[in-house]
JSON list of C-alpha atoms in Angstrom, two decimals:
[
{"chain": "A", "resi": 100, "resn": "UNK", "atom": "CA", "xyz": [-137.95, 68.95, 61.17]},
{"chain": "A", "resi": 101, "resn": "UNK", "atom": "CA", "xyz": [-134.46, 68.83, 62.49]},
{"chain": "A", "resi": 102, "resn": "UNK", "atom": "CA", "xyz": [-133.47, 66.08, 64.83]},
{"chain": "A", "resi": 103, "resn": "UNK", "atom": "CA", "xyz": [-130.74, 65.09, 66.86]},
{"chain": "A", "resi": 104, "resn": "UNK", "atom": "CA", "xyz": [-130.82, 61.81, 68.13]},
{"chain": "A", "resi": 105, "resn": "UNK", "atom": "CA", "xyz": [-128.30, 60.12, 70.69]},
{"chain": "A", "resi": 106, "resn": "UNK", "atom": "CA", "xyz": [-128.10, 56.86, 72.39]},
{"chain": "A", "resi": 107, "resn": "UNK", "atom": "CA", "xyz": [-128.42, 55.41, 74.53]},
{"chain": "A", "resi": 108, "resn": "UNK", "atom": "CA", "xyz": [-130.14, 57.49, 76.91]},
{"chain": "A", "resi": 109, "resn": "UNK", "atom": "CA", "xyz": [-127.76, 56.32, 80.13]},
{"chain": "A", "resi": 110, "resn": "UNK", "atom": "CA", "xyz": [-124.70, 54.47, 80.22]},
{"chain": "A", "resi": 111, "resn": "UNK", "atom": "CA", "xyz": [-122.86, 52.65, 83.48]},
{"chain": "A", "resi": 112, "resn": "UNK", "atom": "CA", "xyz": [-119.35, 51.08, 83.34]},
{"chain": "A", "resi": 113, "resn": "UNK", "atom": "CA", "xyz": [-116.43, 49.83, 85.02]},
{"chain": "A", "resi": 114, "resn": "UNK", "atom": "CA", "xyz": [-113.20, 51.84, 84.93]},
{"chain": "A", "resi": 115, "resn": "UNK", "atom": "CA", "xyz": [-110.91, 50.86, 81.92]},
{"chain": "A", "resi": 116, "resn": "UNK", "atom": "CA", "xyz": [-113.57, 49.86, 79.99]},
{"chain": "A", "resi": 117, "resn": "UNK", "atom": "CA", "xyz": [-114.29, 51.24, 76.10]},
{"chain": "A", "resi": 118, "resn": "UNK", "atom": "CA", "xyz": [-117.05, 52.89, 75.65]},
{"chain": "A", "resi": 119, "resn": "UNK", "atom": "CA", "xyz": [-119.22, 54.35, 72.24]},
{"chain": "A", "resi": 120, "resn": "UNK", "atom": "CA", "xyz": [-121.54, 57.07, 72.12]},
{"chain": "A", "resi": 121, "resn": "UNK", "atom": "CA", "xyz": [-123.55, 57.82, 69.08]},
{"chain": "A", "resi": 122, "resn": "UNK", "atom": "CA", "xyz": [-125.45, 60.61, 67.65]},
{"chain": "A", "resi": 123, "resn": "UNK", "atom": "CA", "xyz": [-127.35, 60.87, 64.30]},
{"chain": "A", "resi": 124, "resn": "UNK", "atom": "CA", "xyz": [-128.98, 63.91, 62.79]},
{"chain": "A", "resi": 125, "resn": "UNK", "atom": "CA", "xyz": [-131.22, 64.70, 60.54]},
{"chain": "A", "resi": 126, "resn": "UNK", "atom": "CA", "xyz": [-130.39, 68.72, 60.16]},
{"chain": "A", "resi": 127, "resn": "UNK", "atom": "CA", "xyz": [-130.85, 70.58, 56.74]},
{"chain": "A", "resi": 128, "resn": "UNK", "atom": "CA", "xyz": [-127.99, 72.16, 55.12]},
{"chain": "A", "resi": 129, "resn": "UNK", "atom": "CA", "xyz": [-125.47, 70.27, 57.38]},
{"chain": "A", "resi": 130, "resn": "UNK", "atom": "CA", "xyz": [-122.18, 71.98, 58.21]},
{"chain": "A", "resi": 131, "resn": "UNK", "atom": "CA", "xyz": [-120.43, 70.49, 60.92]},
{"chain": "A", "resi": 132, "resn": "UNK", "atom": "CA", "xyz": [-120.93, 68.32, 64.40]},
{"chain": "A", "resi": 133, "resn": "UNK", "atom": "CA", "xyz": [-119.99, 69.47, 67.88]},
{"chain": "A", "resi": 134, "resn": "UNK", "atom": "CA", "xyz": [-119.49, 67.20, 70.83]},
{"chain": "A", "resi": 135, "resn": "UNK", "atom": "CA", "xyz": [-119.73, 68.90, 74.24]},
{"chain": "A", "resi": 136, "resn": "UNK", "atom": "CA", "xyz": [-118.86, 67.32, 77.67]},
{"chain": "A", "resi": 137, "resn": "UNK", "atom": "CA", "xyz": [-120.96, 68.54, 80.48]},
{"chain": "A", "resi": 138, "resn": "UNK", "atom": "CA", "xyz": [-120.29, 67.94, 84.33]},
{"chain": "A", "resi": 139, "resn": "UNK", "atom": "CA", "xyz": [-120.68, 70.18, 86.94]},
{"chain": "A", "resi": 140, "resn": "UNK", "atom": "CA", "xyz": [-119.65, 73.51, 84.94]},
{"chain": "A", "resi": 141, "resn": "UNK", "atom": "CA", "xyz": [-120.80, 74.35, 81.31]},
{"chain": "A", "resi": 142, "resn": "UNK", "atom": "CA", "xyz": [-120.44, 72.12, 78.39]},
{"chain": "A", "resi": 143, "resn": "UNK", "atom": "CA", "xyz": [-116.88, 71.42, 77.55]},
{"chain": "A", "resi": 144, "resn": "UNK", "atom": "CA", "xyz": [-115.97, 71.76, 73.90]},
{"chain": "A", "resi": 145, "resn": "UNK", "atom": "CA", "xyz": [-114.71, 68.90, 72.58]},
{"chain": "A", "resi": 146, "resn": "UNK", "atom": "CA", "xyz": [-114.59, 68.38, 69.00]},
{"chain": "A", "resi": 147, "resn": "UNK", "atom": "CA", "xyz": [-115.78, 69.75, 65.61]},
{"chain": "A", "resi": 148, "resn": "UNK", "atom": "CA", "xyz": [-116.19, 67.59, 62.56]},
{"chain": "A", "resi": 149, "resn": "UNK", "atom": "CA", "xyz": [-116.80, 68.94, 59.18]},
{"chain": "A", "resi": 150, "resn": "UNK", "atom": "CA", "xyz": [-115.61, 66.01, 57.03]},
{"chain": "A", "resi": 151, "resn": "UNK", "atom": "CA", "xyz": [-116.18, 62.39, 56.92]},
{"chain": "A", "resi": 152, "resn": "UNK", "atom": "CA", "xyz": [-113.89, 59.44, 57.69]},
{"chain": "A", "resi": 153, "resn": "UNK", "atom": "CA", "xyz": [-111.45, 61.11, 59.46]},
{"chain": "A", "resi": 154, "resn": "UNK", "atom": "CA", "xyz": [-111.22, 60.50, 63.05]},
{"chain": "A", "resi": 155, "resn": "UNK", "atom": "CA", "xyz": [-110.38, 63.58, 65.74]},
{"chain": "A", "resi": 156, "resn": "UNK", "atom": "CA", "xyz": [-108.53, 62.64, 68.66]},
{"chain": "A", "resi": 157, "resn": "UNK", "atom": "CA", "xyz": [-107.54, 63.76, 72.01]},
{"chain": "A", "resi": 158, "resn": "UNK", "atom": "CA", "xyz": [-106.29, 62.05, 74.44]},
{"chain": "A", "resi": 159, "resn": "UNK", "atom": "CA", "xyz": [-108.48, 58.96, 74.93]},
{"chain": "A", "resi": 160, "resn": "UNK", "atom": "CA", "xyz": [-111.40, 60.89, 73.92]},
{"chain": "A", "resi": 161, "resn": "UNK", "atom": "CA", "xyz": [-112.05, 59.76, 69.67]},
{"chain": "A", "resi": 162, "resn": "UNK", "atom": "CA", "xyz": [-115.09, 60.97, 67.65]},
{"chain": "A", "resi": 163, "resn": "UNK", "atom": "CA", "xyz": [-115.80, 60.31, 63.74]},
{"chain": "A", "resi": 164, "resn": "UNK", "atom": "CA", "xyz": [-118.27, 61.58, 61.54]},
{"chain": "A", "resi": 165, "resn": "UNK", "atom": "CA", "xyz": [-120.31, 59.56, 58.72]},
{"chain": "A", "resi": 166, "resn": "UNK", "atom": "CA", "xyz": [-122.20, 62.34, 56.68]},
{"chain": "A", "resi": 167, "resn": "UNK", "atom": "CA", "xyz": [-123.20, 59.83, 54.24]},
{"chain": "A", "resi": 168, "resn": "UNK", "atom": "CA", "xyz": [-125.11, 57.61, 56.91]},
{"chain": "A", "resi": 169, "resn": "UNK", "atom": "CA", "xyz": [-125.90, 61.04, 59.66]},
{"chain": "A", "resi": 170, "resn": "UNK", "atom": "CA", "xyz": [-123.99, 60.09, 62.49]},
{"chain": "A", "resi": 171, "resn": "UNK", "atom": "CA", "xyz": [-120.98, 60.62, 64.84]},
{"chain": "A", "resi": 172, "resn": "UNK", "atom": "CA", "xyz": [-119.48, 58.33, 67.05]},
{"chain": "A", "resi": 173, "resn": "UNK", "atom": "CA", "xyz": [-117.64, 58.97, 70.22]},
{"chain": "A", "resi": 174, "resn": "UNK", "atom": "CA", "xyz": [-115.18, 56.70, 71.62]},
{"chain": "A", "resi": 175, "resn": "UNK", "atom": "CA", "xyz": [-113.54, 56.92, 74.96]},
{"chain": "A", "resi": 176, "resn": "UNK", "atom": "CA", "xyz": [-111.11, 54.03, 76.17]},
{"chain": "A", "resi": 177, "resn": "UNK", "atom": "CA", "xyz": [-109.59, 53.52, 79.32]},
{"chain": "A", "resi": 178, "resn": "UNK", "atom": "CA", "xyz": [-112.11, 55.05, 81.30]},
{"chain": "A", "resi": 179, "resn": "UNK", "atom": "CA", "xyz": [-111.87, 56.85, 84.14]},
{"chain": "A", "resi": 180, "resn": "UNK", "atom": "CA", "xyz": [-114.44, 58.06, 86.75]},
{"chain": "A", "resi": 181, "resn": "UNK", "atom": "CA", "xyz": [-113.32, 61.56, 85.73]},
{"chain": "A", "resi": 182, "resn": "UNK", "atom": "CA", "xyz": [-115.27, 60.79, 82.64]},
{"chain": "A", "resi": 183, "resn": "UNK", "atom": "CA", "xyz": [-118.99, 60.77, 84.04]},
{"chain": "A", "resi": 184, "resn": "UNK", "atom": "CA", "xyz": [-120.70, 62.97, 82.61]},
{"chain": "A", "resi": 185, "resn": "UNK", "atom": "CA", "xyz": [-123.75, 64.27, 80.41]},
{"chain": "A", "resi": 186, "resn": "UNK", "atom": "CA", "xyz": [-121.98, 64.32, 76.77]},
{"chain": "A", "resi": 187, "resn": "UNK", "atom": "CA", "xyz": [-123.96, 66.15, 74.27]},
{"chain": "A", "resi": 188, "resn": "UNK", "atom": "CA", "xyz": [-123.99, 66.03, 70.76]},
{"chain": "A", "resi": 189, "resn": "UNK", "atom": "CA", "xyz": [-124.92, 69.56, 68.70]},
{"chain": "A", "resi": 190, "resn": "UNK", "atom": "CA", "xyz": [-125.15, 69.61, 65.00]},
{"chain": "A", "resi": 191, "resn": "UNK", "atom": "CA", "xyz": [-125.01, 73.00, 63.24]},
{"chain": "A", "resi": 192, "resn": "UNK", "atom": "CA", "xyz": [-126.55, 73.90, 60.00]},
{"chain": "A", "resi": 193, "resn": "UNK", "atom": "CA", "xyz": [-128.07, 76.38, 57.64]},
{"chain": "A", "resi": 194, "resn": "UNK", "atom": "CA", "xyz": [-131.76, 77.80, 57.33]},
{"chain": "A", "resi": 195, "resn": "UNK", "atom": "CA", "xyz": [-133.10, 78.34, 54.41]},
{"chain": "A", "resi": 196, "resn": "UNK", "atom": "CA", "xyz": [-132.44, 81.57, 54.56]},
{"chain": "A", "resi": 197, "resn": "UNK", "atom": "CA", "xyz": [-128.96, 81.20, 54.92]},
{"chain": "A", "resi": 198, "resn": "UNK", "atom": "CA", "xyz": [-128.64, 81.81, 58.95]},
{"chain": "A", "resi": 199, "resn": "UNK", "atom": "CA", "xyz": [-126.67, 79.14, 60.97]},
{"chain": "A", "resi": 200, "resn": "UNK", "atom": "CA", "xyz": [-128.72, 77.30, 63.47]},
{"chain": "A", "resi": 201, "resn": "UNK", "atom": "CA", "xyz": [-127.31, 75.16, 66.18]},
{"chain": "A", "resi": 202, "resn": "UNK", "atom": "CA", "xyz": [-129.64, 71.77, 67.29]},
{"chain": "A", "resi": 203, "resn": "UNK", "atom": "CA", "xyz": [-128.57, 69.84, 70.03]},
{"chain": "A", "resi": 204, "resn": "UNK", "atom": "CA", "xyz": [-129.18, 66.05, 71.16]},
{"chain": "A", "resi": 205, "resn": "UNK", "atom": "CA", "xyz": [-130.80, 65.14, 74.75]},
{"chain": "A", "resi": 206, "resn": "UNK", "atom": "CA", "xyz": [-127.20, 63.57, 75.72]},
{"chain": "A", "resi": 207, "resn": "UNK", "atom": "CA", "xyz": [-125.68, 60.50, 76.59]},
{"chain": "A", "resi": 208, "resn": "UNK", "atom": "CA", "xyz": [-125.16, 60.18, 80.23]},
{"chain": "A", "resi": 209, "resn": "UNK", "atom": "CA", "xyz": [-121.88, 58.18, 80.94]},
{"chain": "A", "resi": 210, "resn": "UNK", "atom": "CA", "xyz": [-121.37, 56.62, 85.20]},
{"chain": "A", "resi": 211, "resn": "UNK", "atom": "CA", "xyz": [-117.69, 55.31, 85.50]},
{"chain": "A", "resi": 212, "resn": "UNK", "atom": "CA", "xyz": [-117.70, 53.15, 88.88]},
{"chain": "A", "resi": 213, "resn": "UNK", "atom": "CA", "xyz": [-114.49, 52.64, 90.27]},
{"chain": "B", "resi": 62, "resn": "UNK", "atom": "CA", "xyz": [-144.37, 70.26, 71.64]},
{"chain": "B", "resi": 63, "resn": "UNK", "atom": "CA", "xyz": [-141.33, 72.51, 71.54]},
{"chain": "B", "resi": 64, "resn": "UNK", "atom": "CA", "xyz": [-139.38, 72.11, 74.82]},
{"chain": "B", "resi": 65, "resn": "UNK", "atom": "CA", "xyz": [-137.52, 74.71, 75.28]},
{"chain": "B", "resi": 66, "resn": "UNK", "atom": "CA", "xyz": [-138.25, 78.23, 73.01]},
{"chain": "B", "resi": 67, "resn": "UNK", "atom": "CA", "xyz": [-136.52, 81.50, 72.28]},
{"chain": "B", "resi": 68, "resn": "UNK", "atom": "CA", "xyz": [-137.49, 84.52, 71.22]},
{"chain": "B", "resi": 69, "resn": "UNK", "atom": "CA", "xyz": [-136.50, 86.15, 68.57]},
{"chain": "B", "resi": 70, "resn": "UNK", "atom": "CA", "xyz": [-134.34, 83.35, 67.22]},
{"chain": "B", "resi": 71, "resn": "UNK", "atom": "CA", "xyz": [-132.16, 86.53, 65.38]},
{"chain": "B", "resi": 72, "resn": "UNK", "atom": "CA", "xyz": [-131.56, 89.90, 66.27]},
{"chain": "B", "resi": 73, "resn": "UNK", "atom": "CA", "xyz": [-130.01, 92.84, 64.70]},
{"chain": "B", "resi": 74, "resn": "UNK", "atom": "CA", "xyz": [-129.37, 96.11, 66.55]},
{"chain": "B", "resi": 75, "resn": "UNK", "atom": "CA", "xyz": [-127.46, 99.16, 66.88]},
{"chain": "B", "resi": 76, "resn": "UNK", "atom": "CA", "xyz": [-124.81, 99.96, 69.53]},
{"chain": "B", "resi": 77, "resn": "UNK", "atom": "CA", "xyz": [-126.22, 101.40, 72.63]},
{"chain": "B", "resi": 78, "resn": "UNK", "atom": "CA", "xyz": [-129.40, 99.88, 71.89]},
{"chain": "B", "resi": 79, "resn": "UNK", "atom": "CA", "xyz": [-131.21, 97.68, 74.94]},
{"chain": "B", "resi": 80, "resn": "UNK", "atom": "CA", "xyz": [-132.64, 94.65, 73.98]},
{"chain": "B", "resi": 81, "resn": "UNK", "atom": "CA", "xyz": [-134.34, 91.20, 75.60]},
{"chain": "B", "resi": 82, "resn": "UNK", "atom": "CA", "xyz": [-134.27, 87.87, 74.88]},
{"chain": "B", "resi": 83, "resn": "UNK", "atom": "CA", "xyz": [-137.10, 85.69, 76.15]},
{"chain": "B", "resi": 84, "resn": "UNK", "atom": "CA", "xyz": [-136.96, 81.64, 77.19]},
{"chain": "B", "resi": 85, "resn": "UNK", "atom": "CA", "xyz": [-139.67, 79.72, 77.83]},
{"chain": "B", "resi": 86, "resn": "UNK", "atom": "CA", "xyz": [-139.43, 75.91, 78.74]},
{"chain": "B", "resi": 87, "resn": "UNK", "atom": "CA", "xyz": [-142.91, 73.51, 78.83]},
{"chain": "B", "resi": 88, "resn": "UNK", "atom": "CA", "xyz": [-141.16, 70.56, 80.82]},
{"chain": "B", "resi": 89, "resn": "UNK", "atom": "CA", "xyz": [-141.76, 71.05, 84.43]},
{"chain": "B", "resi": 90, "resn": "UNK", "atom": "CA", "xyz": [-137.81, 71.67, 85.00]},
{"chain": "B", "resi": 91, "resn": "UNK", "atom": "CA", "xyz": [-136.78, 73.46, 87.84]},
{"chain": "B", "resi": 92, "resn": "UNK", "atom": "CA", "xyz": [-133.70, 75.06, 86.55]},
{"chain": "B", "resi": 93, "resn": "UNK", "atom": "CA", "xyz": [-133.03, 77.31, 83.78]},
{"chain": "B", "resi": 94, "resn": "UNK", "atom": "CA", "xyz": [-129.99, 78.64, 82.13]},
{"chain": "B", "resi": 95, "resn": "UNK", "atom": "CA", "xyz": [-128.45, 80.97, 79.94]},
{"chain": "B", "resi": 96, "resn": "UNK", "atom": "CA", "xyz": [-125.19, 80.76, 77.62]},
{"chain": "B", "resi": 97, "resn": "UNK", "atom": "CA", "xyz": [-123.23, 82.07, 74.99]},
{"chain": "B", "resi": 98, "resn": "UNK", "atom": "CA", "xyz": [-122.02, 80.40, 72.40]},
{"chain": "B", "resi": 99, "resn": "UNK", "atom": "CA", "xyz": [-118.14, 81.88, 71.22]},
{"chain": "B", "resi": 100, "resn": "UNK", "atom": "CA", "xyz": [-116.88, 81.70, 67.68]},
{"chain": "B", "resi": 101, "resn": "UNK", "atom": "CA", "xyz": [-114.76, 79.01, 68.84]},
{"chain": "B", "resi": 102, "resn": "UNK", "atom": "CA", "xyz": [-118.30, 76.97, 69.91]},
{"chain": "B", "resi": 103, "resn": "UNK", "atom": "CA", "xyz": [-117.51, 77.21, 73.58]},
{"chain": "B", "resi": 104, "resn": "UNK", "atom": "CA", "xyz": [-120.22, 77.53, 75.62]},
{"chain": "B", "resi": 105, "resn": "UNK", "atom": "CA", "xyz": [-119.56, 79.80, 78.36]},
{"chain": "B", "resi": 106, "resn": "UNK", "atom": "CA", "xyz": [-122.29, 80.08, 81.29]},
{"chain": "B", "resi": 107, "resn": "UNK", "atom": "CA", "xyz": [-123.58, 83.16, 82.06]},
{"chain": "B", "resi": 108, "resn": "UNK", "atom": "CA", "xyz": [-126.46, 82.61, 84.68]},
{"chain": "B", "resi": 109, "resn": "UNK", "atom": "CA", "xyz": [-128.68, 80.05, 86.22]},
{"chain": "B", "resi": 110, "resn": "UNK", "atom": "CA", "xyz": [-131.86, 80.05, 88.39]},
{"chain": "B", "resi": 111, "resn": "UNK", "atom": "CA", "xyz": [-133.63, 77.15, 90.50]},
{"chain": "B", "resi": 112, "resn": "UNK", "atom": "CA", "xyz": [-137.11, 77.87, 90.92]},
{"chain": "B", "resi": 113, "resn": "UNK", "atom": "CA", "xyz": [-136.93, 81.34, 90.04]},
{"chain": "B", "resi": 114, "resn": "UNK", "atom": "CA", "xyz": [-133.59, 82.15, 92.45]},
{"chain": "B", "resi": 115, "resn": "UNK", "atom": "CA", "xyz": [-130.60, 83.11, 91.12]},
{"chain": "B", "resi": 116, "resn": "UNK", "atom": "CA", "xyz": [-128.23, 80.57, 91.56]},
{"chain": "B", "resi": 117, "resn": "UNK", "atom": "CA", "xyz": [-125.26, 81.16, 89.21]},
{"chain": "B", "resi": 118, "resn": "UNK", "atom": "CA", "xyz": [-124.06, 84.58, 88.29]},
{"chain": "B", "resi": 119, "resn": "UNK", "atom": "CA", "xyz": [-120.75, 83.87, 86.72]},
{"chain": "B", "resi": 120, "resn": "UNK", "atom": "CA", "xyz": [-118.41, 87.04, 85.29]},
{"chain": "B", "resi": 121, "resn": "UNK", "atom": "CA", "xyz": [-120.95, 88.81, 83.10]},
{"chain": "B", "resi": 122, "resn": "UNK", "atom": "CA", "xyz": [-121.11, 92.83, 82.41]},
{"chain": "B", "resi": 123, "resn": "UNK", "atom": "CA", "xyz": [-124.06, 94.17, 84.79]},
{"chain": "B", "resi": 124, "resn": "UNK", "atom": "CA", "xyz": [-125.41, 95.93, 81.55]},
{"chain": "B", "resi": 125, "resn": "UNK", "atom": "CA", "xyz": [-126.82, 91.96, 81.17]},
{"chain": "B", "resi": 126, "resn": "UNK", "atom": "CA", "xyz": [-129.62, 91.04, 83.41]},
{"chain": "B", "resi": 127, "resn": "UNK", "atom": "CA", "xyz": [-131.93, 87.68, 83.95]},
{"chain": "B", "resi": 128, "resn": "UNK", "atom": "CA", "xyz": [-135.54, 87.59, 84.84]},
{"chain": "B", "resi": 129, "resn": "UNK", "atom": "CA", "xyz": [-137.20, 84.98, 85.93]},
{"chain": "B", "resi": 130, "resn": "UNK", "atom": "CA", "xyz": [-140.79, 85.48, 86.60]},
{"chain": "B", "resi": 131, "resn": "UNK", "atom": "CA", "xyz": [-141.61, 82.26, 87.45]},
{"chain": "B", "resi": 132, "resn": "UNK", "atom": "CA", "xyz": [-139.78, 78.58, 86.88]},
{"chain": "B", "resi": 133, "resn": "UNK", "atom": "CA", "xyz": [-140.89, 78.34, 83.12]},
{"chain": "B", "resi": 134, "resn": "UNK", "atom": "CA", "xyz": [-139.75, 81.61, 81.86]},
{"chain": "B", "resi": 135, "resn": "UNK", "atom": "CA", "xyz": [-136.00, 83.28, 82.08]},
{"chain": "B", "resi": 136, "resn": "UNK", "atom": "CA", "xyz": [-135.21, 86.27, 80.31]},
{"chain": "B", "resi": 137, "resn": "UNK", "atom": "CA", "xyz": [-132.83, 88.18, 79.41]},
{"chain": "B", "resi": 138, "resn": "UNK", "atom": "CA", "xyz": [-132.67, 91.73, 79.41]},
{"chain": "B", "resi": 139, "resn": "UNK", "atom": "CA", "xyz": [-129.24, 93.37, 77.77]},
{"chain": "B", "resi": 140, "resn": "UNK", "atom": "CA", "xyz": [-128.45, 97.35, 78.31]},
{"chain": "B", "resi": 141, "resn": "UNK", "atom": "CA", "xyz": [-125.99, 99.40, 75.93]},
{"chain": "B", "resi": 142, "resn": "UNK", "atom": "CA", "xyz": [-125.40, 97.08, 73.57]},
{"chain": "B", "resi": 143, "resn": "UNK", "atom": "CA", "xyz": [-121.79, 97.02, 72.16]},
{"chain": "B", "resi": 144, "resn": "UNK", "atom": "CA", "xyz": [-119.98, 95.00, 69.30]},
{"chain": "B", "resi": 145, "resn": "UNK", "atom": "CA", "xyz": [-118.45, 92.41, 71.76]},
{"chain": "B", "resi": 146, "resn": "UNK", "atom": "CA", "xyz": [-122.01, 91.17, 72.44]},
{"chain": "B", "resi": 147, "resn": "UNK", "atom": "CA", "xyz": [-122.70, 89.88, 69.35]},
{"chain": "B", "resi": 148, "resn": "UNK", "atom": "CA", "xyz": [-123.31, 85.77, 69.48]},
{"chain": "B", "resi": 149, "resn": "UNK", "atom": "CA", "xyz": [-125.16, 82.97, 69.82]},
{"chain": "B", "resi": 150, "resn": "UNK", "atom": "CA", "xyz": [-126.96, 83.08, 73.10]},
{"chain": "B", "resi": 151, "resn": "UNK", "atom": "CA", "xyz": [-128.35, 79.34, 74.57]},
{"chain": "B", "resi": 152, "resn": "UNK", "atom": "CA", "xyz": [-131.50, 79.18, 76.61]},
{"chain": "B", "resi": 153, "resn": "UNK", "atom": "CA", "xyz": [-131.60, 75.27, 78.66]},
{"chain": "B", "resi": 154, "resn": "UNK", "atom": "CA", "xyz": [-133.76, 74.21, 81.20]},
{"chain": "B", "resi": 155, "resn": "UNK", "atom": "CA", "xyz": [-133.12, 70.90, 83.36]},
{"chain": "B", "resi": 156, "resn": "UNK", "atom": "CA", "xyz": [-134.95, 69.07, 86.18]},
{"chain": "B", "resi": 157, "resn": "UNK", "atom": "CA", "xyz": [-132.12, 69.30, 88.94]},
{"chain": "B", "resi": 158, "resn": "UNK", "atom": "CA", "xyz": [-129.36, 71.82, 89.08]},
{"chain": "B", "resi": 159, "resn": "UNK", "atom": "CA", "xyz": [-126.55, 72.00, 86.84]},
{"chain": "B", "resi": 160, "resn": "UNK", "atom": "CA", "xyz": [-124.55, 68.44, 86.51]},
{"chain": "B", "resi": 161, "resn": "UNK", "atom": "CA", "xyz": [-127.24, 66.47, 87.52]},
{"chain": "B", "resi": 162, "resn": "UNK", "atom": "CA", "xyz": [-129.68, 66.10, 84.39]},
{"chain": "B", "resi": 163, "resn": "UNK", "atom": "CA", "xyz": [-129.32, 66.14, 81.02]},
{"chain": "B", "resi": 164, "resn": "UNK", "atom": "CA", "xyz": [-129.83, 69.96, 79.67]},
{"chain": "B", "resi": 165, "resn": "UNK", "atom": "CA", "xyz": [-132.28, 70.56, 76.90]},
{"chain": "B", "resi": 166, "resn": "UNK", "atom": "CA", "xyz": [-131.31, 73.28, 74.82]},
{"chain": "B", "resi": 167, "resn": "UNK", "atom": "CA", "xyz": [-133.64, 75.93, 72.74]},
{"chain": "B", "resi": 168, "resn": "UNK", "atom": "CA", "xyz": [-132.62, 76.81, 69.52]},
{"chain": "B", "resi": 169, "resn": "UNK", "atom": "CA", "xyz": [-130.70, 80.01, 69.95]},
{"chain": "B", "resi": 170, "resn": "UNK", "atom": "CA", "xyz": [-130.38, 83.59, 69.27]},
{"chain": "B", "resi": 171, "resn": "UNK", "atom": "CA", "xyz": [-128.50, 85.09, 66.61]},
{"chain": "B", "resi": 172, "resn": "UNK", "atom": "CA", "xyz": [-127.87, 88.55, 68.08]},
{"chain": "B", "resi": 173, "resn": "UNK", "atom": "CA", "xyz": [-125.65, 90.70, 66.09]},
{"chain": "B", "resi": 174, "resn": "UNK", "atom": "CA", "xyz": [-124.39, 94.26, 67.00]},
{"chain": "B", "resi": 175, "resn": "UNK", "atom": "CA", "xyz": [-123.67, 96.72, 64.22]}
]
């Protein structure tokens, strides 16, 4: 069955510190993994990644994908308390018969304190 | 133990043509929402109840309409179908209202206009 796992769960921190969120999958005929951002308005699109080893980037916001090893990291540094939020990790794939189906995690939810 | 559940998970219809979507969510959450999923996999919200109110109604034609006959379920019901509405729609249920809890998304709904 198709799984998408993140951790942890919850997450507090202090502004300006570095922080990882991870996600691995288990999803059959894998084609590429979406992280969202989600605050108080729908989930923010914030990256797609098709290929491994090679890092997206925006801003302070980082993500890579390992497709040998089924995960993604997401990397934030500098944080800021405009960062809190429920960040949610969606892996698409392919059904067997060929339909794209989208499976996403439970999210990571990330407190900055001032 | 499926959490949150669509129905049908793809659907193919002619123009004009009206057409539901059902969502049904076994966790006890008090929310529920619905969203569609662009080709650039942005989420956009459409609607939202809290214990079976309506409590977002973002930009959306009026030919699409929720129903929610009680917390569990949220439907929804689409009139004159036209090419433009052809997508990914999201069910997601939460325990609070939107920004406070993690989401939990169902699997989707292929529905495609022809």
């Amino acid at each position: 069955e198709d799984k998408v796992v993140q951790s942890p769960l919850s997450l507090v921190v202090h502004e300006g510190d570095t922080v990882t969120l991870n996600c691995s999958y288990e999803v059959t005929n894998f084609r590429s993994l979406l992280w969202y951002k989600q605050e108080k308005k729908a989930p923010t699109f914030l990256f797609m990644l098709t290929s491994s080893g090679i890092e997206k980037k925006s801003g302070r916001l980082s993500s890579i994908l390992d497709k040998k090893e089924l995960f993604s990291i997401l990397n934030i540094t500098a944080t800021q308390t405009g960062d809190s939020a429920i960040y949610l990790c969606a892996v698409e794939g392919l059904t067997q018969g060929g339909s794209e189906k989208l499976v996403f995690g439970k999210g990571t939810k990330l407190t900055v304190n001032p | 133990d499926t959490a949150v559940s669509q129905t049908p998970k793809y659907l193919v219809t002619q123009m004009g043509n009206d057409k539901s979507i059902k969502c049904e969510q076994n966790l006890g959450h008090d929310t529920m929402y619905w969203y569609k999923q662009d080709s650039k996999k942005f989420l956009k919200i459409m609607f939202s109840y809290n214990n079976k109110e309506l409590i977002i109604n973002e930009t959306v034609p009026n030919r699409f309409s929720p129903k929610s006959p009680d917390k569990a379920h949220l439907n929804l019901h689409i009139n004159s179908l036209e090419l433009g509405d052809s997508a990914v729609y999201f069910c997601a249920s939460s325990r609070g209202i939107w920004g406070t809890d993690t989401q939990y998304f169902g699997p989707g709904t292929r529905l495609t206009v022809l």
